[in-house]
Coordinates of C-alpha atoms and ligand atoms in Angstrom, one line a residue:
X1 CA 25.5 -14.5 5.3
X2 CA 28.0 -11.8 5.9
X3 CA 28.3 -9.3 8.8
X4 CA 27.5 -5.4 8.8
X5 CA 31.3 -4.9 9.4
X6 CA 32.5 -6.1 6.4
X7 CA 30.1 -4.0 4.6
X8 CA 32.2 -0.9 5.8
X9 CA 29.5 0.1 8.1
X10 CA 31.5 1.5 11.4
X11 CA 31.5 -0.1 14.9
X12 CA 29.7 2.6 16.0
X13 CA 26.7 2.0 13.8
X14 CA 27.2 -2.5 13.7
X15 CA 26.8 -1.7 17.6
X16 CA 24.0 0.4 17.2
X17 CA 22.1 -2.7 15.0
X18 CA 23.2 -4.8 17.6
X19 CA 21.1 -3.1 20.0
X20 CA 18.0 -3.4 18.0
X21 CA 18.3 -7.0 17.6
X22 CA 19.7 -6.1 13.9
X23 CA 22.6 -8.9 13.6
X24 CA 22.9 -9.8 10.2
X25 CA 22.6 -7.9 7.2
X26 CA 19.6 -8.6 5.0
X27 CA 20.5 -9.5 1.4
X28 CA 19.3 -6.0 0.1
X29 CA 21.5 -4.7 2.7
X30 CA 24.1 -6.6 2.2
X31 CA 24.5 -5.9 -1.7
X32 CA 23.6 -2.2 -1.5
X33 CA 24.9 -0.8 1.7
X34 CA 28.9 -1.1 -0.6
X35 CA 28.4 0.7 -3.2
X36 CA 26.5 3.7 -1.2
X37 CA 29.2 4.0 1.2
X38 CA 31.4 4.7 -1.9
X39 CA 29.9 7.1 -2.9
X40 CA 27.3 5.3 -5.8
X41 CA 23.8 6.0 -6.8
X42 CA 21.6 3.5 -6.1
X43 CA 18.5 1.6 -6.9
X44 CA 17.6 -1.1 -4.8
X45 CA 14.4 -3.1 -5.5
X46 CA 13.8 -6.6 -2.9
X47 CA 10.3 -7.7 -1.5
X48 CA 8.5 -6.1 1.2
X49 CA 9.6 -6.2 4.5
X50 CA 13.0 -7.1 3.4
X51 CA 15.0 -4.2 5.1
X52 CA 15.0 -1.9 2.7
X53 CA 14.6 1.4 4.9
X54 CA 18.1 0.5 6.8
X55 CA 19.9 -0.1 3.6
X56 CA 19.6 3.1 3.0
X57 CA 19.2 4.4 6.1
X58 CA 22.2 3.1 8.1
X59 CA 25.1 4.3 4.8
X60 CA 23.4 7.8 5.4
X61 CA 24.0 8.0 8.9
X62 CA 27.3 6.9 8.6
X63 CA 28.5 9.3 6.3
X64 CA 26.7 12.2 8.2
X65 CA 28.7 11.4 11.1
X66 CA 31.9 12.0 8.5
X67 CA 31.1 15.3 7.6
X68 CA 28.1 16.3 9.8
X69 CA 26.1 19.2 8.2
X70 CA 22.4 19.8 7.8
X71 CA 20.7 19.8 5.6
X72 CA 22.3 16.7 4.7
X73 CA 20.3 14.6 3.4
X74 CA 16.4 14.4 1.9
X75 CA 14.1 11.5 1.8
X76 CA 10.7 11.6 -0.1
X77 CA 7.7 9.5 0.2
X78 CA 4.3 9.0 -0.5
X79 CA 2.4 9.3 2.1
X80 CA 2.6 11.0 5.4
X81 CA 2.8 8.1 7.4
X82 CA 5.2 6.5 6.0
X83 CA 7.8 10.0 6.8
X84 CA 6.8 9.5 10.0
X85 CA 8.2 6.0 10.3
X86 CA 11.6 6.7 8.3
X87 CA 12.2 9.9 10.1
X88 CA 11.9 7.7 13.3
X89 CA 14.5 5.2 11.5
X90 CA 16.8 8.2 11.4
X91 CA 16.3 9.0 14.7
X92 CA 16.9 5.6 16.4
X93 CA 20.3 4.8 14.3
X94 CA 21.3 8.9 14.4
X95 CA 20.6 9.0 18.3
X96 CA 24.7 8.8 19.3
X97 CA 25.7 11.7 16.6
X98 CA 22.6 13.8 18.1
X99 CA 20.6 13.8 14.3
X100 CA 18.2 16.1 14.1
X101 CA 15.4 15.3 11.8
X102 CA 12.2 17.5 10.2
X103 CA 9.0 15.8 9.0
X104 CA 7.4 17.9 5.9
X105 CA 3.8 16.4 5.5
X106 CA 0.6 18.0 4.3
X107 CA -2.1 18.0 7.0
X108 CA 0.5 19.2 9.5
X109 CA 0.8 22.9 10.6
X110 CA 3.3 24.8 7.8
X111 CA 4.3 27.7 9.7
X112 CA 6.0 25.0 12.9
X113 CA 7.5 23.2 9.6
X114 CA 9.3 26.2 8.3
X115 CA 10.5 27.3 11.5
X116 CA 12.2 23.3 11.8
X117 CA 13.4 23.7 8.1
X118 CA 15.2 27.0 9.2
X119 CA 17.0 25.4 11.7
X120 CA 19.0 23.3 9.3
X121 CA 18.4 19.8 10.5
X122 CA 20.1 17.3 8.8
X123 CA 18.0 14.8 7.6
X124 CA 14.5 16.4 5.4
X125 CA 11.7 13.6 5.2
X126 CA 9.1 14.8 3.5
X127 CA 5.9 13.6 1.0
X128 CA 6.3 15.6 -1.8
X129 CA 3.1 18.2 -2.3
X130 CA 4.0 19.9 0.9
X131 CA 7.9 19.9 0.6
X132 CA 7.2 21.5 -2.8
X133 CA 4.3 24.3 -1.0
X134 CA 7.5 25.4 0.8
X135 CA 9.7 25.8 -1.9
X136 CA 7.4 27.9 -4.1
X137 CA 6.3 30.0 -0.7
X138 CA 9.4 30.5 1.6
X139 CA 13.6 30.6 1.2
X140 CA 14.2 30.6 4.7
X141 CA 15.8 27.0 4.1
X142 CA 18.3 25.8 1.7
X143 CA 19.0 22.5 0.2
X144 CA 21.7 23.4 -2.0
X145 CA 24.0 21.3 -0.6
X146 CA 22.5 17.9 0.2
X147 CA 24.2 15.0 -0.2
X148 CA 21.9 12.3 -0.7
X149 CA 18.2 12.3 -2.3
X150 CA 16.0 9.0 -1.6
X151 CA 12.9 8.1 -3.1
X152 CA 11.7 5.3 -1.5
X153 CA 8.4 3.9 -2.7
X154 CA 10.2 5.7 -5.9
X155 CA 7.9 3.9 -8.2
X156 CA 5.0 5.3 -6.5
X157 CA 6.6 8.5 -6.6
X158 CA 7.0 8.3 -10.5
X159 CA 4.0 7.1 -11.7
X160 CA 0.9 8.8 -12.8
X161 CA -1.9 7.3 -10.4
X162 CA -4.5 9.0 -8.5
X163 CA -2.1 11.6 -6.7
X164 CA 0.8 13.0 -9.4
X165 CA 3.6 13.8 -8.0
X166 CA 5.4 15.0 -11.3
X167 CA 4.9 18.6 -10.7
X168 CA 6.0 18.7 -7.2
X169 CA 9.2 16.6 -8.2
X170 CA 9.7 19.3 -10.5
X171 CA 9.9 21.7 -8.3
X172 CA 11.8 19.8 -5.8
X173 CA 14.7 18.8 -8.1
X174 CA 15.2 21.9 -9.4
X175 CA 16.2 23.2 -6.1
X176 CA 18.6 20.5 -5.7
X177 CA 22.6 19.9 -6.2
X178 CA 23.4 17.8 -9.9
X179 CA 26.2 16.7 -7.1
X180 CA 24.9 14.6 -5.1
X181 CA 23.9 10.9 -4.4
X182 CA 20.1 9.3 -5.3
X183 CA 19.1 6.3 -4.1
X184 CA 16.0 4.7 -5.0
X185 CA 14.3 1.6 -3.5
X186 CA 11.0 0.0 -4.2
X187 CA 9.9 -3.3 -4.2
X188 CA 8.6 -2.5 -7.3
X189 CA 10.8 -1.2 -9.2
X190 CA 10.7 -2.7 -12.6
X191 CA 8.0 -0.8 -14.2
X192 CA 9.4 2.7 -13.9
X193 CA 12.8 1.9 -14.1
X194 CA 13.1 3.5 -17.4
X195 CA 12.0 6.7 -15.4
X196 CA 14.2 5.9 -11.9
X197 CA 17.5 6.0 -14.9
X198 CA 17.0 9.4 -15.8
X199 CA 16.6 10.7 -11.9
X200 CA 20.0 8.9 -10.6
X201 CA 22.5 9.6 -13.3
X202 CA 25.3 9.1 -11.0
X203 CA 26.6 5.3 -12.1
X204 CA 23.6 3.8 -10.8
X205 CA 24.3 0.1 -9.7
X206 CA 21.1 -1.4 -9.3
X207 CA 20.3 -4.7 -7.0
X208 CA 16.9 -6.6 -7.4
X209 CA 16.4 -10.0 -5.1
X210 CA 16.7 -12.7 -7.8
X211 CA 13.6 -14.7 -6.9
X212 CA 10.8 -16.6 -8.8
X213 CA 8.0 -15.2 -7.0
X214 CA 7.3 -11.4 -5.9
X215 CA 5.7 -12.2 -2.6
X216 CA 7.6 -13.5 0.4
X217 CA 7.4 -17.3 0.6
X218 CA 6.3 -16.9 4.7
X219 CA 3.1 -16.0 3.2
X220 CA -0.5 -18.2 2.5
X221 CA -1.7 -16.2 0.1
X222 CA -5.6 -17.1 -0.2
X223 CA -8.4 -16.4 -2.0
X224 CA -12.8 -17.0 -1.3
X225 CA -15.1 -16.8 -4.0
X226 CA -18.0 -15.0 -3.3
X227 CA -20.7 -12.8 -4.6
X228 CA -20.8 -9.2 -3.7
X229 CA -23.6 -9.0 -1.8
X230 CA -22.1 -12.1 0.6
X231 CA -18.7 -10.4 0.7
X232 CA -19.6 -8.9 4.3
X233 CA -20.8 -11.5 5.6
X234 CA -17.4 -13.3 4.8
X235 CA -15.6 -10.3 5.9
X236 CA -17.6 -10.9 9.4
X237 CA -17.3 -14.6 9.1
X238 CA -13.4 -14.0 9.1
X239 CA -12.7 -12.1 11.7
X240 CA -15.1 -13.5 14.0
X241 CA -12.8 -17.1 13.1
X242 CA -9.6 -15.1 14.0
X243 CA -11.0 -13.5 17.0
X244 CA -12.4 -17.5 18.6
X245 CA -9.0 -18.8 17.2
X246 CA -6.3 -16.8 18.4
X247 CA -5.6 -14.5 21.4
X248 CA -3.2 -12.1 20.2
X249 CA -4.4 -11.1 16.7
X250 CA -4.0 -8.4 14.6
X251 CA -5.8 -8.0 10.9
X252 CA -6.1 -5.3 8.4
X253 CA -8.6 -5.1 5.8
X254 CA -8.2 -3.1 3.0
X255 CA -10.9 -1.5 1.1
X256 CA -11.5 0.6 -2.5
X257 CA -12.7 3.9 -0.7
X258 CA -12.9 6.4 1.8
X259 CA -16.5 6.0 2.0
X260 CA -16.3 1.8 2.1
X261 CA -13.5 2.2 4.8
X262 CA -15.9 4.6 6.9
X263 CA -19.1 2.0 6.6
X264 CA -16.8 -1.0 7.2
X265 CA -15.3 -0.1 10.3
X266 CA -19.0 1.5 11.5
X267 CA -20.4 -2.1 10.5
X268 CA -17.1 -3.9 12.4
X269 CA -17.8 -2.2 15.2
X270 CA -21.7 -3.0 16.0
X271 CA -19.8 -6.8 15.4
X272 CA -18.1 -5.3 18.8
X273 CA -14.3 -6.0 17.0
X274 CA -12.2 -3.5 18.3
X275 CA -11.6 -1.5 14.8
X276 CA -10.3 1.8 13.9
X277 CA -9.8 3.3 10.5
X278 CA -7.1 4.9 8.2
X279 CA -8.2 7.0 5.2
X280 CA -7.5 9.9 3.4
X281 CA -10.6 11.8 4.7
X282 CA -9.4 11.8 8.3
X283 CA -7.9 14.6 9.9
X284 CA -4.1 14.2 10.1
X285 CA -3.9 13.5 13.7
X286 CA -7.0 11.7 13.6
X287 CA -5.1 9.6 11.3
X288 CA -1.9 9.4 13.5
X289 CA -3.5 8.4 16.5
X290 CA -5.2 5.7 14.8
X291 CA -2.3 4.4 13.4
X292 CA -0.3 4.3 16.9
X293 CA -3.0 2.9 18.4
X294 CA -3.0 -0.1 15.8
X295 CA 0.3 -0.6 16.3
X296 CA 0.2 -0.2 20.5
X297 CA -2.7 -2.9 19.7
X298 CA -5.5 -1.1 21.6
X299 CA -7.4 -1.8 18.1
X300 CA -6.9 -5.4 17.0
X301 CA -8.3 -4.4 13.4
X302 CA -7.6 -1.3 11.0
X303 CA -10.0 -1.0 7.8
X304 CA -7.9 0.7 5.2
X305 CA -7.8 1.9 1.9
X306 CA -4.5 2.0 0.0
X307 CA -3.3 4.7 1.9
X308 CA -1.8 2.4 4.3
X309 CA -0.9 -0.3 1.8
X310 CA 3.3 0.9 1.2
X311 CA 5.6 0.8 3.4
X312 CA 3.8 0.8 7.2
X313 CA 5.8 -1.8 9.2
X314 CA 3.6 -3.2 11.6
X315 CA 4.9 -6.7 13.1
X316 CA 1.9 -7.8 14.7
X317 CA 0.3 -8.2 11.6
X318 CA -0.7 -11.5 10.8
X319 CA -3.4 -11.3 8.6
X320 CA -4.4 -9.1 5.2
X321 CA -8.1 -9.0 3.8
X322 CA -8.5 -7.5 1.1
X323 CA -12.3 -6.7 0.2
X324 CA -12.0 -5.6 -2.8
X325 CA -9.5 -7.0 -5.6
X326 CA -7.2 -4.4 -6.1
X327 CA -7.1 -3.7 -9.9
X328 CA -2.8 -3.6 -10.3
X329 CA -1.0 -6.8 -9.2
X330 CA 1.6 -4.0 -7.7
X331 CA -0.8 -2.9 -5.3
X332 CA -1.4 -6.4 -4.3
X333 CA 2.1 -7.1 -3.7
X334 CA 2.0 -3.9 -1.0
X335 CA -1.4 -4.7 0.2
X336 CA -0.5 -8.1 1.2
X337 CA 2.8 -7.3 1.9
X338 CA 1.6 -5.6 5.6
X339 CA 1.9 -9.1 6.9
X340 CA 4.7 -11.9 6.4
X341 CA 7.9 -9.5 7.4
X342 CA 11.2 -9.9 8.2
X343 CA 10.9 -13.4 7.8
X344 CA 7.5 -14.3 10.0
X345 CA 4.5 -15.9 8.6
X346 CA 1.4 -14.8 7.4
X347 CA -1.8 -15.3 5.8
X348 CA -3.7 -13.0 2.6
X349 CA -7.1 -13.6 1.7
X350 CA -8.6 -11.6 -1.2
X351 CA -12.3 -11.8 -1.4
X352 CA -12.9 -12.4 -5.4
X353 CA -16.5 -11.6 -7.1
X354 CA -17.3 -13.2 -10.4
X355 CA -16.5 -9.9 -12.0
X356 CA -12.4 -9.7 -10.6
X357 CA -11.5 -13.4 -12.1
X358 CA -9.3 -11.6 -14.7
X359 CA -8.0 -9.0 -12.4
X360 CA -6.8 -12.6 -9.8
X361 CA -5.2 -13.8 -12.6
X362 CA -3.3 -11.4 -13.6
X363 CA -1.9 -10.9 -10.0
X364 CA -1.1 -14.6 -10.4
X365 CA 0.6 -14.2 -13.4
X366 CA 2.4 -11.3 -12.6
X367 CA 3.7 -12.3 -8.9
X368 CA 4.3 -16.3 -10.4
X369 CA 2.0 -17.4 -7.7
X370 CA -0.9 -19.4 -7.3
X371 CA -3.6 -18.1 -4.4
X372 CA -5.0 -20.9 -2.9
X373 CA -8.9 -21.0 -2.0
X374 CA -9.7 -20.4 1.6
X375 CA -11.5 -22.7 3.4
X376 CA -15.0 -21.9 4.3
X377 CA -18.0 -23.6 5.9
X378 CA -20.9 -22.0 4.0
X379 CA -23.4 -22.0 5.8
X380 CA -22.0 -20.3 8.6
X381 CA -21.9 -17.8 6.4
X382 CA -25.7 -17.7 5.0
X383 CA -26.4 -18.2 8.8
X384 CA -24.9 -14.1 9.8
X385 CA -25.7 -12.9 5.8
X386 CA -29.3 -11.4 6.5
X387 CA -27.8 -9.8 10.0
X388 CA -24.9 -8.3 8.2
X389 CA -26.6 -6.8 5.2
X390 CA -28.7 -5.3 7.8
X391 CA -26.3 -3.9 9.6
X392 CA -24.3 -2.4 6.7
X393 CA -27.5 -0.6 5.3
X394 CA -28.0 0.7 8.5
X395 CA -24.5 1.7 8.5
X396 CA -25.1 3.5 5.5
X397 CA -28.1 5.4 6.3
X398 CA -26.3 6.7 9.4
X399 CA -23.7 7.8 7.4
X400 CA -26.2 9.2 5.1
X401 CA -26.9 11.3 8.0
X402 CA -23.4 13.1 8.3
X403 CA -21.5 15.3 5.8
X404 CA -19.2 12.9 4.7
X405 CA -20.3 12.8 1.2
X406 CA -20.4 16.8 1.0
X407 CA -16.7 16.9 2.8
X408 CA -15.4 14.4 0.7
X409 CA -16.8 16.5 -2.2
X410 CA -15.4 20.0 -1.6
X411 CA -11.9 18.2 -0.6
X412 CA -12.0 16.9 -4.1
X413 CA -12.5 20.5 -5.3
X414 CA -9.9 22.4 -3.5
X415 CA -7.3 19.1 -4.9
X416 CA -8.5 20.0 -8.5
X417 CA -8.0 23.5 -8.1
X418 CA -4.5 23.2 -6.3
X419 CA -4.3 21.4 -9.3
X420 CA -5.4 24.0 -11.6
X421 CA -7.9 22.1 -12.8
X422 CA -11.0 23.6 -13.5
X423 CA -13.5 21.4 -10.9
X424 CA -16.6 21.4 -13.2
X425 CA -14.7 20.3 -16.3
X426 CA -13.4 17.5 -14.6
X427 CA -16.6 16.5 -13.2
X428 CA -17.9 16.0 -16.7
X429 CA -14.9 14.5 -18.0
X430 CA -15.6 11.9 -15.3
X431 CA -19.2 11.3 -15.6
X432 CA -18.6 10.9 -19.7
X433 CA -15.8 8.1 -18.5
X434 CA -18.4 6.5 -16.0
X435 CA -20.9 6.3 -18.7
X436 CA -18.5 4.4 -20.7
X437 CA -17.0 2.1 -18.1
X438 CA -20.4 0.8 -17.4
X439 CA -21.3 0.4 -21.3
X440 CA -18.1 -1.5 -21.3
X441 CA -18.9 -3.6 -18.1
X442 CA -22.6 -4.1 -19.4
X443 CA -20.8 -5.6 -22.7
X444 CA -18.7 -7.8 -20.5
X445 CA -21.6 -9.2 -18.5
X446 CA -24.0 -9.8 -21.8
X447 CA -21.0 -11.5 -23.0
X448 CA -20.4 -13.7 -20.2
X449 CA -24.1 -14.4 -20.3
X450 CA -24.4 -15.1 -23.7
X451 CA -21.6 -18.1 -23.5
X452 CA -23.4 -19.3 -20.3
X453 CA -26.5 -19.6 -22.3
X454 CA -25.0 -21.2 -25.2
X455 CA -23.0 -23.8 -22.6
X456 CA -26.7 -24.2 -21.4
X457 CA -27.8 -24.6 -24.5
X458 CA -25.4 -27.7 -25.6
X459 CA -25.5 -29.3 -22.4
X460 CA -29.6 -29.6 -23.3
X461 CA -28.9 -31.0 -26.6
X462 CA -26.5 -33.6 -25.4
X463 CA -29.0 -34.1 -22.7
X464 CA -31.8 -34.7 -25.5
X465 CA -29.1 -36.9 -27.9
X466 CA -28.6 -39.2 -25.1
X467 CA -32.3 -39.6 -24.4
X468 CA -33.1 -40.1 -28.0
X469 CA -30.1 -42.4 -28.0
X470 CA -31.1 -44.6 -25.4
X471 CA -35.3 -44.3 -26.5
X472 CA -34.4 -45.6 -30.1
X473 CA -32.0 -48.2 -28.0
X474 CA -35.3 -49.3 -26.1
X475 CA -37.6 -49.5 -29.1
X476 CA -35.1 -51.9 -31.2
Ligands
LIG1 N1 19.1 -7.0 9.1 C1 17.9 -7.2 9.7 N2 17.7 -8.2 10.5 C2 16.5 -8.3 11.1 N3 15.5 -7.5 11.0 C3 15.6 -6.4 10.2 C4 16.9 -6.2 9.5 N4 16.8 -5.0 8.8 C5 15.5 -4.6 9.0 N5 14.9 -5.4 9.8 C6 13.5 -5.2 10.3 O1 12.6 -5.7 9.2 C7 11.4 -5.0 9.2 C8 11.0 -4.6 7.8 O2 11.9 -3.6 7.3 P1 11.5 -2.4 6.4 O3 10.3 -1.7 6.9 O4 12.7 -1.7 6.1 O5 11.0 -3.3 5.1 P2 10.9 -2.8 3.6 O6 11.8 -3.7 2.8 O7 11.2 -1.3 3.5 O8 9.4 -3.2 3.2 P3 8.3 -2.4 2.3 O9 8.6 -2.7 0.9 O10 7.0 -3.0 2.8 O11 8.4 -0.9 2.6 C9 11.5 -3.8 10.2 O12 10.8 -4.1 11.4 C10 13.0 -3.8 10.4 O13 13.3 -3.3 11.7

């Protein structure tokens, strides 16, 4: 393994690592922090928790300190969390040149964020709807001049999921230098890398960690069978095993939706474990505190939707549940990537219904890794299951009780008409692409029925061959 110095990082900065217990350069370092410092676009694509934000991070800073200027450089995200934790990056390696750093979420008061853009700091990070609000409302700021543009998550940035960035990226690069350096990193980068060419145009030289696996080898990935309706009694069963079995333990579960996430960590917490939540309903702050308090360890478990699956470096983390199957092996590999970085171990389990069999193996087949089944005594299990589902429908009729399902509703609404999306339109769209989803589903499970009759079926007749078999043997 080589040394930062030979990289062409500055004394300066290799002393700066040094203090952080950052010795030697990780290989995604080590191959892209070169051809940054001279001066080369660059897309960068290695496994989670592999170092990724200071191999971009630490070239930046140096060449700031070269030719200090704000606004220097611009770094977009997905999520607002995740800005928070770069711009701290920035912060810690920046501290001797005095970097001055503006964080450009949605959530967060605009007016305070114009009055920081104004003041020219030098590094921009920012999630993309709310960098692009300030572009289309104010030019008290300018970022004709930047020097570097980063994406990172920059396949979540590209792609067309439930938040589409497109528009906003628009509006972003148009305001933008052609002159200037992109970097992109992901570790998963392979799917839009068709889109990542067109964005860095600048002799990209592009690194991916030659590996045959996706998922870092420090990690047991796991898997429990269950049906649905035993899933939270597993969930239970889990943590209660992690609690009795080790003192300093730290877990996040992630879940499908807001709603799930609120019940969950409701239902966790009549369990009395110490559990706070992360979604995309919460107030901002609300969300914020959370998060530091998960990572200060006040609360040993966060319940999470995918909001918190890229990116958040939390080293305490030793164990990801997921409770639902997520859909895309690429959001596996972030989900259980949470745990298992920077080279310490950690354990996955994925709780699989008889329903997401296809959906586990294409996550095996995609990530060239076999999950291994968890496990469990059962009937510790059926012992809590009664007491759980219990609990969870109580859970629910409390919640029943709020206005979450209203609030979640109009937030939908104002999203569709930032969008410019007419809300009622979309609502029927929606229900007309429910109705066939569960045709679709109902086909799969008469299927699935229909060959377990049949195997039924044979089974009999052999059955009724060998007993005729061994009659006609008895009567000769
Ligand atoms: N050279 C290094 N030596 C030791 N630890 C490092 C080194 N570089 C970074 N780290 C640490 O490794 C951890 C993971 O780094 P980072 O968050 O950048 O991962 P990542 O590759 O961006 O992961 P993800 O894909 O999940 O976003 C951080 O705690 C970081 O401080």
């Amino acid at each position: 393994m080589c040394e930062f110095s030979s990289l062409g990082l500055a004394d300066w900065l290799v002393k700066q690592c040094k203090q952080l217990g950052i010795n030697k350069p990780t290989p995604v370092q080590e191959h892209c922090m070169p051809p940054i410092l001279e001066g080369r676009d660059c897309m960068g694509c290695a496994k989670t928790g592999s170092g990724k934000t200071a191999a971009f991070v630490l070239p930046v800073v140096q060449k700031l300190s070269e030719d200090p200027y704000g606004i220097f450089c611009l770094v977009l995200t997905p999520t607002r969390e995740l800005a928070y934790q770069i711009a701290e990056q920035f912060r810690v390696f920046g501290k001797p040149l005095g970097l001055k750093d503006c964080i450009v979420v949605g959530g967060m008061d605009m007016v305070s964020q114009a009055l920081e853009l104004s003041k020219q700091p030098h590094v921009v990070v920012a999630t993309p709807g709310r960098l692009a609000d300030h572009i289309r409302s104010s030019n008290t700021f300018s970022m004709s001049r930047i020097q570097f543009l980063i994406m990172d998550e920059a396949d979540r940035l590209l792609e067309q999921g439930c938040t589409d960035f497109t528009k906003d990226l628009e509006t972003i690069l148009a305001i933008l230098p052609a002159k200037r350096q992109t970097l992109l990193f992901s570790a998963t980068l392979t799917d839009t890398l068709h889109d990542l060419k067109s964005i860095a145009m600048n002799r990209p030289f592009f690194w991916e960690s030659k590996s045959d696996t996706r998922t870092v080898e420090e990690l047991d990935q796991r898997y429990i069978l269950t049906p649905e309706k035993v899933k939270d009694a597993y969930l239970v069963h889990l943590i209660q095993k992690f609690t009795d079995e080790h003192d300093d333990w730290s877990i996040i579960v992630f879940v499908n939706t807001c709603k799930d996430c609120q019940i969950l960590t409701m239902m966790m917490r009549e369990f009395n474990f110490p559990t706070i939540s992360l979604h995309s309903m919460m107030k901002q702050k609300q969300r914020f505190a959370n998060l530091a308090m998960f990572k200060a360890s006040v609360f040993k478990l966060l319940i999470a939707t995918d909001v918190a699956s890229r990116g958040l470096d939390i080293p305490t983390v030793q164990v990801v549940i997921n409770h639902n199957t997520p859909g895309l092996p690429k959001i596996y590999i972030h989900r259980v990537g949470r745990t298992a970085r920077a080279g310490r171990n950690g354990v996955s389990i994925t709780l699989v219904t008889q329903y997401d069999i296809h959906l586990v193996q294409s996550i095996e087949a995609e990530n060239k890794t076999k999950l291994k089944e968890y496990p469990v005594v059962e009937k510790d299990v059926l012992k809590i299951l009664t007491q759980v589902n219990v609990t969870r429908r109580q859970c629910e009729i409390k919640l029943e009780s709020t206005d979450f399902d209203e609030k979640k509703e109009t937030n939908k609404r104002k999203q569709l008409i930032l969008e410019g999306k007419d809300p009622d339109l979309e609502a029927k769209r929606k229900a007309e692409l429910e109705k066939i989803r569960s045709q679709k589903k109902k086909f799969r499970q008469n299927i699935h029925e229909t060959i377990e009759k049949q195997k039924r079926g044979q089974l009999k007749k052999k059955i009724m061959k060998r007993k005729q078999k061994k009659a006609g043997q008895m009567s000769a």
